Coordinates of C-alpha atoms and ligand atoms in Angstrom, one line a residue:
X489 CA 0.0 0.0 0.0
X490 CA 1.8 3.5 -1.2
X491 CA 0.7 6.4 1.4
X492 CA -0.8 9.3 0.7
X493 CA 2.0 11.2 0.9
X494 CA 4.2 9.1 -1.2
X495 CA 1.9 9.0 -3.7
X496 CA 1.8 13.1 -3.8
X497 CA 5.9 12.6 -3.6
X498 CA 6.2 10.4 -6.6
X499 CA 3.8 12.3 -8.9
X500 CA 4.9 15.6 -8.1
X501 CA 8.4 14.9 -7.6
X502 CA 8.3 17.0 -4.7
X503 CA 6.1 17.6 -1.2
X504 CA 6.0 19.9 1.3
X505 CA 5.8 18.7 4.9
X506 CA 5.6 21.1 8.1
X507 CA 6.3 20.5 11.5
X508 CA 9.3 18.6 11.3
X509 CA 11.5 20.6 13.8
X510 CA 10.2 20.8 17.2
X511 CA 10.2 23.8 19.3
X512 CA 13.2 22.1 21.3
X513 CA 15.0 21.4 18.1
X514 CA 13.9 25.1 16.9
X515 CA 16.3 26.8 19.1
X516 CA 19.1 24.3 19.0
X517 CA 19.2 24.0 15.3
X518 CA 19.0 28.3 15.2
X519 CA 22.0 28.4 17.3
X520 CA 24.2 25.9 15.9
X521 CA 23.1 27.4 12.8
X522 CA 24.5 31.1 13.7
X523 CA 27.7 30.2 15.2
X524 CA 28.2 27.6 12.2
X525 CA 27.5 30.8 9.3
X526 CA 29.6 33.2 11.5
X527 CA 32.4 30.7 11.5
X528 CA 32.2 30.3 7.6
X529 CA 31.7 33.9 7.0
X530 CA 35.0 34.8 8.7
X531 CA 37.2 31.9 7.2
X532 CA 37.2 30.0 10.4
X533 CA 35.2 26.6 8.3
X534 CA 37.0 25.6 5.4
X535 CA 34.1 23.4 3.9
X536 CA 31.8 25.6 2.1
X537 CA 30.3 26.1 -1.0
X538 CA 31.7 29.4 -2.9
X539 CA 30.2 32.3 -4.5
X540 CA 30.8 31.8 -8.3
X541 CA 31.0 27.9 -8.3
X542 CA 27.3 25.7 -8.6
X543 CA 28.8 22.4 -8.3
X544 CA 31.5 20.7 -6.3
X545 CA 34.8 20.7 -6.4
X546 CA 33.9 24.4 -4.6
X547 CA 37.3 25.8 -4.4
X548 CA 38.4 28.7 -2.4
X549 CA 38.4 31.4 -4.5
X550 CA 35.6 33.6 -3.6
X551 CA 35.3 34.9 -0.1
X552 CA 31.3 34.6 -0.2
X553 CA 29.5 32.0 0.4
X554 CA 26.4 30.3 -0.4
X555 CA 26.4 26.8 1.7
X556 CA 28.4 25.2 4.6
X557 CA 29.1 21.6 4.1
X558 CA 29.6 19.1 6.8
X559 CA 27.7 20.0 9.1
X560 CA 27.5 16.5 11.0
X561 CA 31.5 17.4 11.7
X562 CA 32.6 16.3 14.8
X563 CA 35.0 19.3 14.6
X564 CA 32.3 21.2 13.9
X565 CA 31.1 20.7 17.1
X566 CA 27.2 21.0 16.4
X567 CA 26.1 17.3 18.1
X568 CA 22.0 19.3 17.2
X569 CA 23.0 18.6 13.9
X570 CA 22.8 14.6 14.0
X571 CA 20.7 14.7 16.6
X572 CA 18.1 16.1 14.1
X573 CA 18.9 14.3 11.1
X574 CA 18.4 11.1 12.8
X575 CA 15.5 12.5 14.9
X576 CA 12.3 9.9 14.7
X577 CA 10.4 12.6 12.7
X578 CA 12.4 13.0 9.8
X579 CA 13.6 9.3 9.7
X580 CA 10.0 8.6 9.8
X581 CA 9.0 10.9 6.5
X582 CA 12.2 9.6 4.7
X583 CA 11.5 6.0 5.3
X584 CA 7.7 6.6 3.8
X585 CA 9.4 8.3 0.9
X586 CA 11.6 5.8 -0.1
X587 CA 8.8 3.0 0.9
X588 CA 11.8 1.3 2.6
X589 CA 12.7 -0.2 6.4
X590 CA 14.4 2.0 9.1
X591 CA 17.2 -0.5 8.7
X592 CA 17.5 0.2 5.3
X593 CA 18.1 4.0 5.3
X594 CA 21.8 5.1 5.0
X595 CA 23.2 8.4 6.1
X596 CA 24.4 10.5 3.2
X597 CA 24.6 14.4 3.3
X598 CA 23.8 17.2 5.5
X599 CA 24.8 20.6 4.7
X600 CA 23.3 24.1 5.4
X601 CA 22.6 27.1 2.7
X602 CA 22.7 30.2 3.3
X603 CA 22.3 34.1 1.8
X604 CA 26.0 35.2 0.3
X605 CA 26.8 38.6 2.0
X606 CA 28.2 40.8 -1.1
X607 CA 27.6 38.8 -4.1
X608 CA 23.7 37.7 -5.6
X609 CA 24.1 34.4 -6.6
X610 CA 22.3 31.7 -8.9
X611 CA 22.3 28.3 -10.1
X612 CA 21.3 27.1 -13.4
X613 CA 18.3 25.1 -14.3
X614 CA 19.9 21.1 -13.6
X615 CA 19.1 17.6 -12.3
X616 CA 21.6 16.7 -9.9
X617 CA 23.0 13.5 -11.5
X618 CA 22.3 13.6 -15.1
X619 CA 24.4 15.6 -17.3
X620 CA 22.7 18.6 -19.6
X621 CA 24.0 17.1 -21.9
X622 CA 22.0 13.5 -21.9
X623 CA 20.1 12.6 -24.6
X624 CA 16.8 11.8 -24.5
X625 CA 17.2 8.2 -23.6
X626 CA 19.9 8.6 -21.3
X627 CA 18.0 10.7 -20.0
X628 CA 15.1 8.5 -19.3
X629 CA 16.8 5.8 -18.6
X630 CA 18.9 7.9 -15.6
X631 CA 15.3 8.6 -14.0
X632 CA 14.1 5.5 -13.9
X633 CA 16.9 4.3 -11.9
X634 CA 17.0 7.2 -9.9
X635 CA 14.7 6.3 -6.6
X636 CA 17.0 5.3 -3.9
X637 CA 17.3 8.5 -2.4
X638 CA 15.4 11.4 -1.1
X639 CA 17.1 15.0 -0.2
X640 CA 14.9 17.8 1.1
X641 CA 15.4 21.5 2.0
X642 CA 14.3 22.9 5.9
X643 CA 13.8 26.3 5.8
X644 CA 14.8 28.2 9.6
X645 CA 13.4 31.7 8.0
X646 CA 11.1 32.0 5.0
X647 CA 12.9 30.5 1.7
X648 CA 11.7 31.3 -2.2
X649 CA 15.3 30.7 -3.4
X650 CA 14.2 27.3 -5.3
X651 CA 12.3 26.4 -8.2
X652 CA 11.7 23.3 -9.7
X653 CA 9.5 21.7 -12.6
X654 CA 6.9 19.8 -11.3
X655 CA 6.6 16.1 -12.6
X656 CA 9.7 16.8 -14.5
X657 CA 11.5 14.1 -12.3
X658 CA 9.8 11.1 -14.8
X659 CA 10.6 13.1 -17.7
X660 CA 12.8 13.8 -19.9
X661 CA 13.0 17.6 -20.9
X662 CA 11.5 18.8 -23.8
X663 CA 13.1 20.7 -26.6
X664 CA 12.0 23.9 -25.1
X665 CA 12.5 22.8 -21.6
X666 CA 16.4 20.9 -23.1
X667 CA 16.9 25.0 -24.5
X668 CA 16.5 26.5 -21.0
X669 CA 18.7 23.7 -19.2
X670 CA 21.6 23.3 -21.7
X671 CA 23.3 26.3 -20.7
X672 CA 26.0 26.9 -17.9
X673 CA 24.5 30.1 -17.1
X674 CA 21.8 30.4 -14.6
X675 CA 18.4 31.9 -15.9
X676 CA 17.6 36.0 -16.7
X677 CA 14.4 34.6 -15.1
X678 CA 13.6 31.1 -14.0
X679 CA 9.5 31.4 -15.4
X680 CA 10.9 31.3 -18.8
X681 CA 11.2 27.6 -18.4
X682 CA 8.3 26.0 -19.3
X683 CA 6.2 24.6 -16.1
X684 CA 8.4 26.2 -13.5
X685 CA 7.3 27.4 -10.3
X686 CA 9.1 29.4 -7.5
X687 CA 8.5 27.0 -3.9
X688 CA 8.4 29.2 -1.1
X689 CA 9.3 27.5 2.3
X690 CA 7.9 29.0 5.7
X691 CA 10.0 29.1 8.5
X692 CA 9.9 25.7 9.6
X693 CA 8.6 24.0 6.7
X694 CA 10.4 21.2 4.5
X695 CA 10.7 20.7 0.8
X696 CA 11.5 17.0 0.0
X697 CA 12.0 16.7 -3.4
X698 CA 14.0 14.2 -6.0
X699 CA 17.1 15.7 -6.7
X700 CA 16.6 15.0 -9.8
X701 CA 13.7 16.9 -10.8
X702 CA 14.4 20.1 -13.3
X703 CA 15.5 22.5 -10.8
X704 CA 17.3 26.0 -10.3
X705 CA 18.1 28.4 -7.7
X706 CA 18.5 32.0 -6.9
X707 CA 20.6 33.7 -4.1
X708 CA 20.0 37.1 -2.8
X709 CA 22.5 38.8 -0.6
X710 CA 19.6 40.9 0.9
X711 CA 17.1 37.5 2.3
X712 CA 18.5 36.0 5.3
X713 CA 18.4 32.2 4.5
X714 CA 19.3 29.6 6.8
X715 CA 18.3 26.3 5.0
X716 CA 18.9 22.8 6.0
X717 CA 19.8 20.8 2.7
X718 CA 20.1 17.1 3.2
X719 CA 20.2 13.8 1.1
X720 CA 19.3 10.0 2.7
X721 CA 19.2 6.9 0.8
X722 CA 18.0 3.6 0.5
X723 CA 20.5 1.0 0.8
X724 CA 19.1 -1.3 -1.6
X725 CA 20.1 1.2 -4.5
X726 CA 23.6 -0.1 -4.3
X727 CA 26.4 2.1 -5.5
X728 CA 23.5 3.8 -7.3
X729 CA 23.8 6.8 -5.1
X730 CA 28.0 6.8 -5.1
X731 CA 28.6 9.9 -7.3
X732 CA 26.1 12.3 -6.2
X733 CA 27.2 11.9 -2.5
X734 CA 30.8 10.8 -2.6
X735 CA 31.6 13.6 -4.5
X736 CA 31.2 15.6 -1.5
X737 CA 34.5 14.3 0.1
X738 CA 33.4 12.4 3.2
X739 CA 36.2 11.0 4.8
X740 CA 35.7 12.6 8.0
X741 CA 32.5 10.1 8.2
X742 CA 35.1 7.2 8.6
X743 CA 36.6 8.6 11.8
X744 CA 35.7 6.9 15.1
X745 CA 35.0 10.3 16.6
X746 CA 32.4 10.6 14.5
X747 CA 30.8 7.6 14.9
X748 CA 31.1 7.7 18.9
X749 CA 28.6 10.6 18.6
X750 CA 26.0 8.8 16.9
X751 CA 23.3 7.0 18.7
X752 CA 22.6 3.3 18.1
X753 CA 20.3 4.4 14.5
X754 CA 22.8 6.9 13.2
X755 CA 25.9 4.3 13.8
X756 CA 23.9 1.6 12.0
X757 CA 23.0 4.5 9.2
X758 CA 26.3 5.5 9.2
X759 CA 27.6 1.8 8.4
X760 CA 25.4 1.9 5.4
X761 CA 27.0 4.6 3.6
X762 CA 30.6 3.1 4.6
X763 CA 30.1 -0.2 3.5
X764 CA 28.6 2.0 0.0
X765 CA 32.1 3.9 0.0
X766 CA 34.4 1.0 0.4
X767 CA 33.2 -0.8 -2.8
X768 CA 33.3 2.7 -4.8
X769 CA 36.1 3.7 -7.1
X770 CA 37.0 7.2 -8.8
X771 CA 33.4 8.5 -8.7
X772 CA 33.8 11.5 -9.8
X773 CA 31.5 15.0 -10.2
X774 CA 28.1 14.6 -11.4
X775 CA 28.0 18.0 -13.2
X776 CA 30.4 21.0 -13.8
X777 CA 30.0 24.6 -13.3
Ligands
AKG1101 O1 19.6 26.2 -3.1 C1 18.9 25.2 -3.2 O2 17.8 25.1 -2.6 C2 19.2 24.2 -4.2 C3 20.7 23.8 -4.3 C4 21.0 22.9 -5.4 O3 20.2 22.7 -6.3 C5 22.2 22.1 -5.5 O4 23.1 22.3 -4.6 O5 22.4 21.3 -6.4
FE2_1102 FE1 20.6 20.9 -7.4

């Protein structure tokens, strides 16, 4: 039996679900969340996404930033962070997503974006594992594959930075759609892509979506954002989620401090994604840019 929910999910591509941070969690997650964007602002937290770059490998170039990666770090010091992302409520929604077992879900990413400072910033109209350049049938045949894993956005203070394409998660683009996505340059304006629509996140609200749906983003140095950004998976995907999260760089997941943090779910979560790692070779970037 598919519940409601999923069924919304896997139509849409995408669902919005309120709620998910307790009050308790509220005020943990806001602080851990300042002191973690003051650190990256002044230099302090190497891993970060930067100003000017979509797509990993970030680079250091650009003093602005856009996203903080890692935040599950042990020398990050957060512990709110894994606490939440292995709290019973989100494990709960990902687990009906995926239509999988609690001892099937593996641990993948958990980063945090945020407003540049000096800079507006965008990202161009992408899937996050298939190429712009995919024909038609690769194209197809990528998305088919490609249910193993769920990521979602949590907005802390009202988001509209992302838009997707609804539905556009099943199919491939078309020729209009292929016009407005080939490109390495984000949009002049994101409507111009046929079906598009701008999701706007209330404070507290969460945006689970299939990464790869047709979606861009939009940055503006003048709207606070504070936006958890997370992937998990399904471990019965196999390697079939290897690129899009190894490319990350997560060898700090390995390390035993790490792990000692974790309660008994998140250890067995984390083991998932290890045993995932150690049988993948040279994985590489899914896009550039
Ligand atoms: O800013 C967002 O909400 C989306 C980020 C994104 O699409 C990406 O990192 O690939
Ligand atoms: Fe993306």
């Amino acid at each position: 039996m598919t519940s409601p929910l999923k069924a919304l999910y896997d139509k849409q591509g995408f669902l919005v679900v309120p709620g998910l941070i307790t009050d308790e969690n509220r005020s943990a997650l806001e602080a851990a969340c300042e002191r973690t964007v003051a650190r990256t602002r002044e230099g302090t937290w190497p891993h970060r996404r930067t100003v000017g770059k979509q797509f990993p490998p970030y680079g250091e170039e650009n003093p602005d930033s856009w996203g903080v990666q890692h935040l599950m770090h042990p020398e990050l010091g957060e512990p709110a962070f894994a606490e939440w992302y292995t709290s019973p409520q989100l494990v709960g929604v990902a687990k009906e997503l995926l239509s999988c077992k609690e001892e099937d879900l593996q641990m993948e990413l958990f980063n945090l974006l945020i407003n540049p400072l000096f800079h507006d910033f965008a990202l161009r109209w992408h899937r996050d594992d298939v190429s712009e350049k995919a024909t038609e049938e690769e194209e197809r045949e990528a998305l088919r594959r490609w249910h193993f894993g769920v990521q979602w956005n949590t907005a802390l203070y009202r988001d509209t930075c992302l838009y997707i394409v609804p539905g556009s998660h099943v199919t491939p683009r078309t020729p209009e759609q292929r016009k407005h996505s080939e490109t390495l340059m984000p949009p002049d304006d994101p409507f111009d892509m046929p079906g598009s629509i701008q999701l706007t996140l209330e404070p507290g609200e969460t945006v689970f979506y299939n990464s790869n749906i047709l979606h861009c983003a939009s940055y503006s140095t003048k709207e606070r954002r504070a936006t958890l950004h997370a992937t998990m998976g399904d471990v019965n995907g196999g390697s079939s989620r290897a690129r899009n999260v190894l490319q990350h760089g997560l060898d700090w997941m390995k390390e035993d401090r790490f792990r000692g943090g974790l309660g008994e779910s998140g250890r067995a979560m984390l083991d998932r994604l290890l045993v995932m790692r150690n049988g993948a070779v040279d994985v590489g970037y899914s896009l550039v840019g």
